[in-house]
Amino acid sequence: PSIAFNINLLDLVSINMYYLAPNISGWSLTLECFWKEQGYTLGQQNFIKRCFSNAYQWYNILCDAAAGHVDALINTAVVPVTSDQLQDQPQDHPPPVPVVPTEQPQCPLATPAVSPELAEADAHTPCGEPPKHQQVGVGESMPSPSAAMPAEAPHEGPPPTLKLTRPSEHLCKCCPLCFGGVKPDLRTSRYVLAHVLVAIDANLAQKCLKPRFIDITFAHSQTQFIPDKDVKAMEAHVEEMRKTKAKRSLKINLRLPEDILQECQDSFTAANEEQTKSSVVVFADTGLVAMVCRHDHILWVINMTRPGEKQHYTFALLDRLFAHLPDDWTVGLLYDIACQIERSMAKHGILAKFFACLVFAVSVFHAYGHQWPCQLLYHPHKVEGYGLTDGKGCERIWSWLNKLIPSLLHLCRQWVIDRQILHIMKDNLRTLACYIHRKRKACTKCDSKARKILQDHKVPERELREQWQAQVLSQTASLKCIVEQQEWQSRVVKLDKLVREALYHDDDTYVQFVEELESACQTLDALKECLKQKERSLGVLNPRKLANLKGSEYLQPCMNARVVKTRIRKKLVEQKFERARLEKAYEQQVAVSTLVSHFNRLVQELEGLKARGGIPRGVELPMWLEAQELSRMDVDDPIWVDVMGDEEANNGPPRWMSDEAVRACIPALLERDRVKEELEQLQAEEVTLKSWLREEIDRTLVARAGAGGMFHISLDELL
């Protein structure tokens, strides 16, 4: 910088940039106007803009390097363990692990062998550079403390013989509630157990234009970005795995039939096609993909360099997360298309070594885009182990970073985003205890509401759980019996021909063909029985042949109502996915209202038939729909749950469909289960937070004592 500026002024501007949109031009013009009013003229307009911009940038680089150096001193401090500390230590938390200082800062909570991977927060890491950019370290242009920091070692992972016993220091800094201690002892969930919950989402608005000239690209000393080389390596690995044949041994781990998962994929593919993709011709960086914990703390960010949200970004984030976690930790993933991620991992064996350590759920914000059977098994409020976590953390992060979009279309994009992320992490540390208190109040409110519903209806808990399991089994069955029956029938004919040929030629493959034929015949018989059940599901208690139902006065409006409801759901999903003009969204709303009116008329017609005795006794009619309430797209709205069953028993519709008490109590029971899980997680997080705070104070005091009087910080200031 060619002009000296007051450090207090630079501090004020830097803090202002955290909470408002960055605007160097505005501050420069303000200073020029202020000095002009004081009688000082420095030249033409915008004369000090470049000088002030350089001073601001290099001052913050110096501050970041100094902060990284102080953190390294604290992280490498050796905390002596005394007998009193061992006696005061909680039983569910081991004593602090001393750390031996080395040349590169090591993780005090893990083994030293993983230092190249775990110390990336303290390394001067070059971020992914756009085309025509020259990646230049800070030390090459101007001497600074960050120039002495080593570059990040290649991502090779920790040696297999030395394993982590606690999360890495990077994760501990990102979120002490999740990673500040040992593995939490969670016992409320009976089947699904996740020791940590994370969410992943992409933001296609955080783009950067291609530069017209070569300029210096600054890299933050504590960057949260995963290097481009690691992302490209994961992309190549995923493409290679997709070329291999699908493994049948892993397909059995899927919770839904293949046809339902394919429908989910088609719906999201159609929605993405409606969005305007970022062109790589115009933009060097096309967006961001972030991983956050359940407390909205960012763990890592990936810079997107291609249009569209690809699955290899998610796999790169998961691979980095597991490299920083002990082997016995289980991760709960919330993602917009979590069902497709699980499907890809099971089908192609991608990251197969981590598949058993993952549980999947769909973020609440995008659950409406999935098929109803998928929501039953992937909605976080329906899945065990997720508590009240909704997966909206990434959306809140994008809201905080939204103000950076206009100013980051050109240069220094990743450096500014890193500074904003680190400030958010630092600022959130002050409210960790408030977060636990606020969540406990929310749990009390939800539990009281759910308990009141259960007490009003007085349905036994065991019966509710049985009905819930029956609903899940009924509504997650495959719906393509006819197509599958035709395919297997063709296979039976083909195998029968092969058996005859093998028998005629006395071939050795005769036994093999006979076994395959028997297996295919069994599958065909099962599909025929499934088709008969579909025919019985038309609402008639005493099943009759389908030919006798043609032209029925009851069947026509009943089937029309079912089709109209399906169209309403499709329109609602399209309306939620709408990214075009407001007028287009209004047109969708008009179409939905028209379909709702049509559906209600069909229901009214069915009610009239029932009053005249034209409907078999005991048949449950669809519920009326309210157009104003459909916009919520809640998981328990009638638009989802009040659909004619696919398998009605001969003795009447199931209670989860026809009994209003059971229908009201099942969501309340699931809500109470999630509240219990949330309270258990909050209790474990409180213990972890206290332990982390104790260790941080001890290490800070040890580092201060070993600094030789360089720092003058009192214990009261630390507390």
XYZ file of C-alpha atoms in Angstrom:
719
model
C 0.000 0.000 0.000
C 1.245 3.472 -0.888
C -0.882 5.280 1.723
C -0.901 4.522 5.458
C -4.307 4.033 7.076
C -5.147 3.889 10.750
C -5.382 0.330 12.079
C -8.561 1.146 13.986
C -10.138 2.286 10.728
C -9.121 -0.949 8.998
C -10.531 -2.929 11.930
C -13.815 -1.045 11.704
C -14.098 -1.633 7.959
C -13.175 -5.315 8.326
C -15.837 -5.926 10.971
C -18.369 -4.018 8.903
C -17.672 -6.319 5.946
C -18.764 -9.317 8.034
C -22.293 -8.021 8.562
C -22.931 -5.948 5.426
C -22.209 -6.480 1.759
C -18.497 -5.829 1.027
C -18.128 -2.418 -0.531
C -14.584 -1.077 -0.826
C -15.712 1.555 -3.327
C -18.274 2.928 -0.898
C -15.757 3.197 1.933
C -13.164 4.809 -0.360
C -15.605 7.421 -1.624
C -16.749 8.060 1.945
C -13.178 8.752 3.058
C -12.551 11.012 0.067
C -15.717 12.984 0.750
C -14.937 13.215 4.473
C -11.382 14.475 3.886
C -12.649 16.868 1.237
C -15.032 18.382 3.777
C -12.051 18.750 6.118
C -10.149 20.655 3.443
C -7.915 17.853 2.120
C -7.889 16.963 -1.573
C -5.995 13.833 -2.624
C -6.647 13.943 -6.351
C -9.388 12.844 -8.665
C -12.383 10.781 -7.637
C -11.576 7.176 -6.671
C -7.929 8.160 -6.195
C -7.545 6.281 -2.903
C -9.679 3.280 -3.890
C -6.766 1.097 -5.012
C -4.582 2.190 -2.094
C -7.311 1.530 0.448
C -8.175 -1.812 -1.159
C -4.549 -2.971 -0.979
C -4.184 -1.803 2.618
C -7.413 -3.532 3.616
C -6.462 -6.793 1.930
C -2.893 -7.055 3.201
C -3.882 -6.006 6.697
C -6.442 -8.802 6.882
C -3.954 -11.308 5.456
C -1.551 -10.306 8.224
C -4.283 -10.631 10.867
C -5.283 -14.069 9.566
C -1.675 -15.248 9.587
C -1.197 -13.971 13.142
C -4.400 -15.686 14.277
C -3.261 -18.929 12.662
C 0.108 -18.682 14.406
C -1.548 -18.158 17.797
C -3.882 -21.096 17.190
C -0.890 -23.268 16.315
C 0.805 -22.350 19.607
C -2.337 -23.205 21.562
C -2.955 -26.450 19.686
C 0.590 -27.693 20.335
C 0.509 -26.853 24.037
C 1.144 -29.812 26.347
C -1.455 -29.941 29.127
C -0.162 -31.880 32.149
C -2.657 -34.329 33.614
C -2.735 -34.280 37.420
C -4.307 -36.699 39.850
C -6.933 -34.121 40.832
C -8.006 -33.774 37.208
C -8.324 -37.539 36.915
C -10.602 -37.622 39.956
C -12.738 -34.726 38.723
C -13.006 -36.109 35.198
C -16.507 -37.417 34.287
C -16.800 -41.147 33.796
C -18.086 -40.788 30.262
C -15.146 -38.628 29.200
C -11.448 -39.601 29.277
C -8.745 -37.220 30.516
C -7.184 -34.776 28.057
C -4.539 -36.284 25.838
C -1.192 -34.447 26.021
C 0.195 -33.210 22.729
C 3.843 -33.229 21.777
C 4.884 -30.172 19.727
C 6.251 -30.984 16.286
C 7.342 -28.999 13.267
C 3.792 -28.935 11.960
C 0.835 -28.393 14.328
C -0.638 -31.710 15.348
C -4.091 -32.574 16.550
C -4.104 -32.726 20.373
C -7.069 -35.076 20.330
C -5.724 -37.626 17.868
C -2.617 -39.569 16.994
C 0.303 -37.632 15.454
C 0.443 -39.877 12.407
C -2.330 -38.043 10.595
C -0.707 -34.621 10.704
C -0.609 -34.000 6.924
C -4.380 -34.433 6.729
C -5.510 -32.983 10.040
C -3.315 -29.887 9.950
C -4.801 -28.504 6.750
C -6.497 -25.710 8.660
C -3.056 -24.438 9.648
C -1.462 -24.931 6.254
C -1.200 -22.390 3.479
C -3.463 -24.253 1.086
C -3.833 -23.091 -2.502
C -7.486 -23.210 -3.470
C -8.905 -24.307 -6.765
C -7.898 -21.749 -9.342
C -10.059 -20.745 -12.298
C -8.643 -20.886 -15.814
C -6.077 -18.202 -16.737
C -5.393 -17.481 -13.060
C -1.866 -17.633 -11.744
C -1.813 -19.189 -8.281
C 0.645 -17.130 -6.265
C 1.280 -17.526 -2.564
C 1.207 -14.499 -0.343
C 4.868 -14.856 0.500
C 5.881 -14.595 -3.166
C 4.511 -11.095 -3.485
C 5.096 -9.639 -0.057
C 6.801 -11.017 3.064
C 4.284 -11.993 5.712
C 3.958 -14.533 8.522
C 1.803 -16.738 6.319
C 4.671 -17.190 3.880
C 6.480 -19.393 6.382
C 3.529 -21.744 6.674
C 3.993 -25.067 4.817
C 1.806 -26.043 1.903
C -0.777 -28.740 2.422
C 0.530 -32.250 1.952
C -1.124 -34.478 -0.638
C -4.299 -36.080 0.612
C -3.156 -39.609 1.280
C -5.146 -40.323 4.447
C -3.797 -41.588 7.754
C -1.730 -44.777 7.877
C -3.915 -47.842 8.410
C -1.980 -48.914 11.510
C -2.532 -45.654 13.415
C -6.163 -44.729 13.930
C -7.914 -41.736 15.374
C -9.433 -42.024 18.812
C -11.240 -38.677 18.684
C -12.284 -36.259 15.932
C -9.574 -34.099 14.415
C -8.669 -30.625 15.595
C -10.224 -29.158 12.454
C -13.620 -30.649 13.277
C -13.256 -29.650 16.917
C -12.731 -26.022 15.892
C -15.668 -26.118 13.511
C -18.178 -27.418 16.080
C -17.235 -28.232 19.685
C -20.752 -29.563 20.325
C -20.410 -32.310 17.732
C -16.683 -33.043 17.788
C -15.292 -31.590 21.018
C -15.182 -34.881 22.910
C -15.344 -38.628 22.640
C -18.058 -40.603 20.875
C -21.454 -39.865 22.468
C -23.306 -42.721 24.116
C -26.734 -42.562 22.449
C -29.176 -45.327 23.334
C -32.645 -43.952 22.572
C -32.644 -45.033 18.922
C -33.326 -48.741 18.685
C -32.281 -49.389 15.103
C -30.547 -46.312 13.678
C -27.607 -44.792 15.521
C -25.778 -41.698 14.231
C -23.089 -40.172 16.412
C -22.973 -37.007 14.313
C -25.461 -35.478 11.856
C -24.351 -33.488 8.814
C -26.164 -31.855 5.908
C -24.960 -31.157 2.369
C -26.382 -28.690 -0.120
C -25.297 -26.728 -3.186
C -25.715 -23.062 -4.046
C -25.641 -22.272 -7.759
C -25.860 -18.513 -7.137
C -22.329 -18.221 -5.708
C -20.633 -17.931 -9.103
C -17.493 -16.209 -10.345
C -16.982 -14.807 -13.845
C -14.018 -15.833 -15.927
C -11.211 -13.257 -15.637
C -9.913 -11.293 -18.575
C -6.396 -11.069 -17.199
C -4.020 -12.923 -14.900
C -4.123 -11.796 -11.297
C -2.940 -13.002 -7.909
C -5.289 -15.459 -6.235
C -5.051 -15.273 -2.462
C -5.383 -18.423 -0.384
C -6.524 -18.205 3.217
C -4.171 -19.783 5.737
C -7.112 -21.601 7.396
C -9.171 -22.303 4.310
C -12.336 -24.391 4.506
C -12.190 -25.291 0.811
C -11.264 -28.792 -0.278
C -8.499 -28.564 -2.918
C -9.580 -28.982 -6.510
C -7.156 -31.847 -7.029
C -8.954 -33.923 -4.390
C -12.340 -33.144 -5.936
C -11.116 -34.089 -9.410
C -9.605 -37.290 -8.052
C -12.962 -38.206 -6.510
C -14.737 -37.378 -9.775
C -12.435 -39.723 -11.673
C -12.940 -42.423 -9.041
C -16.733 -42.133 -9.239
C -16.707 -42.304 -13.033
C -14.499 -45.381 -12.900
C -16.777 -47.089 -10.372
C -19.869 -46.351 -12.455
C -18.330 -48.177 -15.402
C -18.137 -51.391 -13.404
C -21.051 -53.785 -13.226
C -23.490 -53.234 -10.371
C -22.877 -55.472 -7.378
C -25.870 -57.615 -6.474
C -24.574 -58.154 -2.946
C -24.995 -54.473 -2.173
C -28.377 -53.991 -3.829
C -30.105 -55.786 -0.994
C -29.213 -52.887 1.313
C -31.624 -50.540 -0.464
C -34.712 -49.683 1.533
C -36.969 -48.999 -1.452
C -37.707 -50.846 -4.691
C -35.743 -49.778 -7.730
C -38.784 -48.369 -9.541
C -39.623 -45.964 -6.702
C -36.023 -44.736 -6.519
C -36.056 -44.240 -10.272
C -39.203 -42.104 -10.011
C -37.477 -39.903 -7.416
C -34.490 -39.504 -9.698
C -36.690 -38.625 -12.669
C -38.588 -35.977 -10.687
C -35.398 -34.224 -9.572
C -33.848 -34.527 -13.015
C -36.895 -32.864 -14.551
C -36.770 -30.115 -11.925
C -33.075 -29.466 -12.560
C -33.682 -29.234 -16.287
C -36.036 -26.330 -15.656
C -33.299 -24.388 -13.859
C -30.860 -22.242 -15.786
C -27.492 -23.906 -15.484
C -24.332 -21.855 -15.007
C -22.415 -21.850 -18.264
C -18.742 -22.758 -18.045
C -18.184 -20.465 -21.006
C -19.041 -17.418 -18.888
C -18.239 -18.577 -15.350
C -15.014 -20.048 -14.017
C -16.730 -21.119 -10.788
C -20.351 -22.239 -11.018
C -21.331 -22.493 -7.350
C -20.541 -23.881 -3.917
C -21.248 -27.169 -2.156
C -21.053 -27.100 1.638
C -21.197 -29.619 4.447
C -22.537 -28.374 7.780
C -23.218 -30.077 11.081
C -26.612 -30.033 12.754
C -25.688 -26.773 14.521
C -25.218 -24.921 11.192
C -21.416 -24.870 11.491
C -19.595 -25.255 8.174
C -17.149 -28.173 8.036
C -15.918 -27.970 4.435
C -16.779 -26.228 1.191
C -16.201 -27.299 -2.403
C -15.848 -24.869 -5.270
C -17.948 -26.068 -8.214
C -16.304 -25.702 -11.605
C -18.911 -27.482 -13.725
C -22.602 -26.790 -14.327
C -25.032 -28.808 -12.261
C -24.927 -30.500 -8.874
C -22.904 -33.685 -9.333
C -22.769 -36.578 -6.900
C -18.974 -36.657 -6.737
C -19.058 -33.420 -4.718
C -21.006 -35.235 -2.010
C -18.650 -38.198 -2.091
C -15.624 -35.892 -1.796
C -17.116 -34.257 1.299
C -17.951 -37.618 2.867
C -14.470 -38.947 2.162
C -12.908 -35.902 3.827
C -15.244 -36.195 6.822
C -14.446 -39.856 7.493
C -10.721 -39.108 7.200
C -11.122 -36.821 10.228
C -13.296 -39.196 12.300
C -12.516 -42.385 14.220
C -13.475 -45.614 12.510
C -16.235 -46.456 14.987
C -18.270 -43.275 14.393
C -21.510 -43.379 12.405
C -22.603 -40.374 10.332
C -26.189 -39.372 9.600
C -26.377 -37.598 6.240
C -29.163 -35.194 5.268
C -29.179 -34.366 1.577
C -31.734 -33.311 -1.016
C -31.305 -36.577 -2.907
C -30.008 -38.810 -0.113
C -31.938 -41.756 -1.535
C -29.969 -41.443 -4.784
C -26.644 -41.182 -2.941
C -27.446 -44.369 -1.031
C -28.529 -46.014 -4.263
C -25.269 -45.087 -6.036
C -23.126 -46.294 -3.144
C -24.975 -49.605 -2.945
C -25.203 -50.132 -6.678
C -21.656 -49.229 -7.734
C -19.714 -49.723 -4.513
C -18.623 -46.067 -4.258
C -16.952 -45.479 -0.881
C -17.994 -49.000 0.058
C -15.817 -48.972 3.173
C -17.957 -46.166 4.615
C -21.364 -47.496 3.574
C -21.953 -49.333 6.852
C -21.080 -46.147 8.779
C -23.717 -44.014 7.044
C -27.442 -43.511 7.578
C -29.399 -41.425 5.103
C -32.279 -38.969 5.307
C -33.736 -36.285 3.047
C -33.616 -32.633 4.052
C -37.033 -31.356 5.092
C -36.799 -28.442 2.685
C -36.760 -30.787 -0.342
C -38.698 -33.767 0.986
C -41.785 -32.754 -1.015
C -39.950 -33.509 -4.263
C -39.697 -37.197 -3.423
C -42.276 -39.903 -3.911
C -44.463 -40.593 -0.895
C -42.883 -44.024 -0.201
C -39.489 -42.327 -0.209
C -40.700 -39.763 2.321
C -41.892 -42.526 4.632
C -38.378 -43.964 4.867
C -36.159 -40.902 4.385
C -37.975 -37.986 6.021
C -35.927 -37.022 9.137
C -39.101 -36.725 11.229
C -39.992 -40.300 10.280
C -36.512 -41.843 10.570
C -35.069 -42.914 13.892
C -31.899 -41.281 15.158
C -32.280 -37.750 13.745
C -34.108 -36.059 16.609
C -35.517 -32.700 15.535
C -32.721 -32.063 13.026
C -34.268 -30.848 9.777
C -31.288 -30.405 7.457
C -31.989 -26.715 6.828
C -28.556 -25.636 8.059
C -27.145 -25.158 4.563
C -30.078 -22.946 3.610
C -29.325 -20.710 6.585
C -25.640 -20.612 5.625
C -26.517 -19.563 2.078
C -28.728 -16.846 3.517
C -25.796 -15.487 5.527
C -23.487 -15.585 2.497
C -26.077 -14.184 0.110
C -24.774 -10.636 0.514
C -21.410 -11.680 -0.956
C -22.796 -12.661 -4.375
C -22.657 -9.262 -6.166
C -19.129 -8.429 -5.015
C -17.586 -11.862 -5.650
C -18.281 -12.195 -9.352
C -14.681 -11.313 -10.169
C -11.687 -11.770 -7.836
C -10.654 -12.951 -4.352
C -13.820 -15.014 -4.079
C -12.594 -17.934 -2.006
C -10.506 -15.731 0.284
C -13.497 -13.544 1.164
C -15.770 -16.565 1.637
C -13.189 -18.183 3.923
C -13.017 -15.060 6.077
C -16.794 -14.888 6.286
C -17.067 -18.572 7.228
C -14.393 -18.303 9.921
C -16.114 -15.244 11.368
C -19.438 -17.103 11.486
C -17.745 -20.011 13.269
C -16.094 -17.691 15.774
C -19.271 -15.705 16.341
C -21.344 -18.858 16.907
C -19.086 -19.987 19.750
C -20.692 -17.354 21.974
C -24.155 -18.868 21.601
C -23.516 -22.605 22.010
C -25.047 -22.750 25.491
C -27.985 -20.636 24.308
C -28.517 -23.107 21.477
C -28.868 -26.007 23.923
C -31.268 -24.018 26.114
C -33.375 -22.949 23.124
C -33.602 -26.486 21.752
C -34.678 -27.866 25.103
C -37.510 -25.364 25.256
C -38.577 -26.395 21.752
C -38.494 -30.058 22.803
C -40.727 -29.326 25.785
C -43.243 -27.554 23.571
C -43.318 -30.329 20.965
C -43.574 -33.041 23.606
C -46.508 -31.341 25.338
C -48.401 -30.997 22.073
C -47.804 -34.618 21.070
C -48.644 -35.944 24.546
C -51.981 -34.115 24.497
C -52.945 -35.762 21.197
C -52.048 -39.209 22.506
C -53.970 -38.660 25.738
C -57.074 -37.451 23.903
C -57.356 -40.564 21.715
C -55.910 -43.135 24.154
C -54.712 -45.580 21.520
C -52.159 -48.093 22.920
C -48.589 -47.345 21.896
C -47.948 -50.897 20.759
C -50.914 -50.785 18.408
C -49.783 -47.451 16.984
C -46.331 -48.804 16.219
C -47.837 -51.859 14.543
C -50.095 -49.678 12.398
C -47.162 -47.437 11.476
C -45.095 -50.421 10.371
C -48.079 -51.729 8.401
C -48.449 -48.372 6.657
C -44.770 -48.277 5.727
C -44.824 -51.824 4.373
C -48.009 -51.186 2.407
C -46.987 -47.887 0.831
C -43.381 -48.750 -0.005
C -44.187 -51.801 -2.117
C -43.405 -51.787 -5.806
C -46.222 -50.531 -8.043
C -45.150 -51.989 -11.387
C -46.518 -55.504 -11.060
C -47.901 -55.694 -14.582
C -44.652 -54.623 -16.262
C -42.603 -56.952 -14.095
C -45.026 -59.784 -14.741
C -44.641 -59.332 -18.495
C -40.852 -59.251 -18.220
C -40.692 -62.408 -16.119
C -43.227 -64.140 -18.332
C -40.964 -63.507 -21.323
C -38.025 -64.817 -19.320
C -39.937 -68.008 -18.448
C -40.727 -68.624 -22.128
C -37.081 -68.075 -23.063
C -35.789 -70.379 -20.326
C -38.306 -73.061 -21.242
C -36.994 -72.981 -24.803
C -33.402 -73.253 -23.568
C -34.332 -76.226 -21.368
C -35.879 -78.051 -24.314
C -32.818 -77.390 -26.490
C -30.409 -78.492 -23.742
C -32.428 -81.688 -23.177
C -32.493 -82.447 -26.883
C -28.742 -81.970 -27.331
C -27.911 -83.618 -23.981
C -26.161 -80.435 -22.873
C -24.464 -80.086 -19.454
C -26.295 -76.794 -18.865
C -29.631 -78.579 -18.611
C -29.616 -78.600 -14.797
C -28.678 -74.926 -14.647
C -31.503 -73.950 -17.006
C -33.999 -76.004 -15.016
C -33.035 -74.240 -11.786
C -33.335 -70.824 -13.430
C -36.704 -71.800 -14.888
C -38.028 -72.857 -11.479
C -36.834 -69.591 -9.930
C -38.423 -67.534 -12.718
C -41.720 -69.418 -12.363
C -41.787 -68.685 -8.637
C -41.188 -64.993 -9.296
C -43.917 -64.969 -11.952
C -46.403 -66.566 -9.556
C -45.578 -63.953 -6.926
C -46.177 -61.163 -9.429
C -49.493 -62.681 -10.480
C -50.589 -62.716 -6.848
C -49.456 -59.094 -6.507
C -51.535 -58.168 -9.552
C -54.577 -59.832 -8.024
C -54.066 -57.803 -4.862
C -53.945 -54.639 -6.975
C -57.256 -55.602 -8.528
C -58.724 -56.183 -5.068
C -57.443 -52.759 -3.976
C -60.087 -51.019 -6.059
C -62.140 -50.596 -2.919
C -64.409 -53.657 -3.099
C -64.431 -55.717 0.077
C -65.476 -58.940 -1.670
C -63.142 -59.099 -4.695
C -64.728 -59.818 -8.039
C -63.349 -60.076 -11.507
C -62.181 -56.845 -13.055
C -64.368 -57.399 -16.115
C -67.499 -57.190 -13.977
C -66.391 -53.787 -12.644
C -66.165 -52.114 -16.038
C -68.854 -49.477 -16.366
C -69.475 -49.451 -12.611
C -71.065 -46.235 -11.352
C -68.746 -46.320 -8.335
C -65.480 -47.315 -10.007
C -65.267 -44.435 -12.500
C -65.358 -41.488 -10.034
C -63.190 -43.464 -7.606
C -60.419 -43.962 -10.166
C -60.794 -40.399 -11.447
C -60.327 -39.076 -7.918
C -57.162 -41.108 -7.551
C -55.747 -39.778 -10.826
C -56.675 -36.175 -9.983
C -54.973 -36.424 -6.581
C -51.820 -37.685 -8.257
C -51.909 -34.715 -10.636
C -52.384 -32.331 -7.702
C -49.295 -33.709 -5.992
C -47.307 -33.365 -9.193
C -48.429 -29.748 -9.660
C -47.549 -28.890 -6.065
C -44.064 -30.304 -6.474
C -43.584 -28.377 -9.719
C -44.754 -25.215 -7.993
C -42.218 -25.729 -5.198
C -39.461 -26.311 -7.735
C -40.481 -23.265 -9.762
C -37.510 -20.961 -10.287
C -38.959 -18.788 -13.038
C -41.038 -15.657 -12.852
C -43.695 -14.951 -10.269
C -46.357 -15.035 -12.971
C -45.471 -18.636 -13.768
C -45.848 -19.559 -10.104
C -49.254 -17.855 -10.072
C -50.318 -19.915 -13.086
C -49.318 -23.059 -11.216
C -51.431 -21.971 -8.234
C -54.475 -21.474 -10.477
C -53.975 -24.939 -11.953
C -53.728 -26.481 -8.478
C -56.920 -24.745 -7.341
C -58.756 -26.025 -10.412
C -57.626 -29.596 -9.777
C -58.584 -29.368 -6.104
C -62.083 -28.223 -7.059
C -62.357 -31.119 -9.515
C -61.205 -33.589 -6.871
C -63.686 -32.282 -4.290
C -66.513 -32.640 -6.812
C -65.562 -36.276 -7.331
C -65.515 -36.835 -3.569
C -68.947 -35.229 -3.337
C -70.169 -37.556 -6.087
C -68.821 -40.560 -4.187
C -70.541 -39.398 -1.003
C -73.807 -39.174 -2.922
C -73.344 -42.704 -4.237
C -72.660 -43.933 -0.720
C -75.844 -42.285 0.567
C -77.839 -44.054 -2.163
C -76.197 -47.384 -1.380
C -74.157 -47.483 -4.568
C -70.872 -48.159 -2.747
C -70.066 -51.378 -0.893
C -70.395 -51.118 2.857
C -67.192 -50.324 4.744
C -65.351 -48.635 1.887
C -63.380 -45.582 3.064
C -63.886 -42.476 0.910
C -61.139 -39.914 0.215
C -60.981 -36.778 2.358
C -61.776 -33.328 1.018
C -58.816 -31.077 0.196
C -58.301 -27.404 1.073
C -56.347 -25.480 -1.570
C -54.968 -22.951 0.929
C -53.459 -25.646 3.163
C -51.786 -27.565 0.338
C -49.041 -24.955 -0.123
C -47.349 -26.132 3.086
C -46.570 -29.545 1.565
C -46.242 -30.964 5.067
C -45.331 -34.627 5.334
C -48.569 -35.480 7.185
C -51.009 -33.513 5.008
C -53.972 -35.409 3.463
C -52.502 -34.899 0.000
C -49.890 -37.514 0.918
C -51.448 -39.870 3.429
C -55.074 -40.014 2.279
C -54.408 -41.989 -0.878
C -56.308 -45.171 -1.658
C -54.333 -48.115 -0.386
C -52.565 -50.482 -2.709
C -53.451 -53.532 -0.634
C -56.733 -53.454 1.213
C -57.476 -56.525 3.233
C -60.585 -58.515 2.542
C -62.095 -57.517 5.887
C -61.884 -53.766 5.312
C -59.364 -50.928 4.994
C -56.490 -50.822 7.522
C -56.802 -48.659 10.620
C -53.884 -46.427 9.651
C -56.028 -45.317 6.721
C -59.586 -45.346 8.066
C -59.308 -44.728 11.825
C -59.035 -41.002 12.532
C -57.653 -41.642 16.016
C -54.830 -43.787 14.668
C -54.142 -41.304 11.875
C -53.770 -38.478 14.383
C -51.748 -40.469 16.920
C -49.098 -41.905 14.596
C -47.483 -38.487 13.826
C -47.730 -37.577 17.525
C -46.000 -40.811 18.524
C -43.213 -40.243 16.020
C -42.865 -36.663 17.260
C -42.372 -37.879 20.828
C -39.750 -40.356 19.638
C -37.833 -37.579 17.894
C -38.075 -35.394 21.010
C -36.548 -38.154 23.146
C -33.703 -38.512 20.679
C -33.168 -34.748 20.609
C -33.019 -34.495 24.396
C -30.474 -37.301 24.536
C -28.340 -35.578 21.912
C -28.540 -32.270 23.776
C -27.447 -33.947 27.003
C -24.430 -35.492 25.271
C -23.590 -32.159 23.634
C -23.700 -30.372 26.979
C -21.158 -32.821 28.441
C -18.978 -32.441 25.344
C -19.125 -28.647 25.487
C -18.034 -28.531 29.132
C -15.152 -30.892 28.465
C -14.036 -28.934 25.392
C -14.148 -25.616 27.241
C -12.070 -27.055 30.078
C -9.443 -28.323 27.652
C -9.352 -25.051 25.709
C -8.761 -23.020 28.873
C -6.024 -25.389 30.030
C -4.229 -25.333 26.699
C -4.509 -21.563 26.420
C -3.005 -21.093 29.884
C -0.164 -23.494 29.085
C 0.525 -21.732 25.777
C 0.473 -18.361 27.493
C 2.918 -19.553 30.158
C 5.257 -20.896 27.505
C 5.144 -17.728 25.422
C 7.609 -15.967 27.703
C 5.453 -12.972 28.513
C 4.494 -12.251 24.898
C 0.789 -12.350 25.761
C -0.904 -10.638 28.682
C -4.322 -12.248 29.033
C -6.008 -12.662 32.373
C -8.027 -15.707 33.353
C -11.130 -13.527 33.735
C -10.861 -12.498 30.083
C -10.720 -16.151 29.033
C -13.823 -16.978 31.045
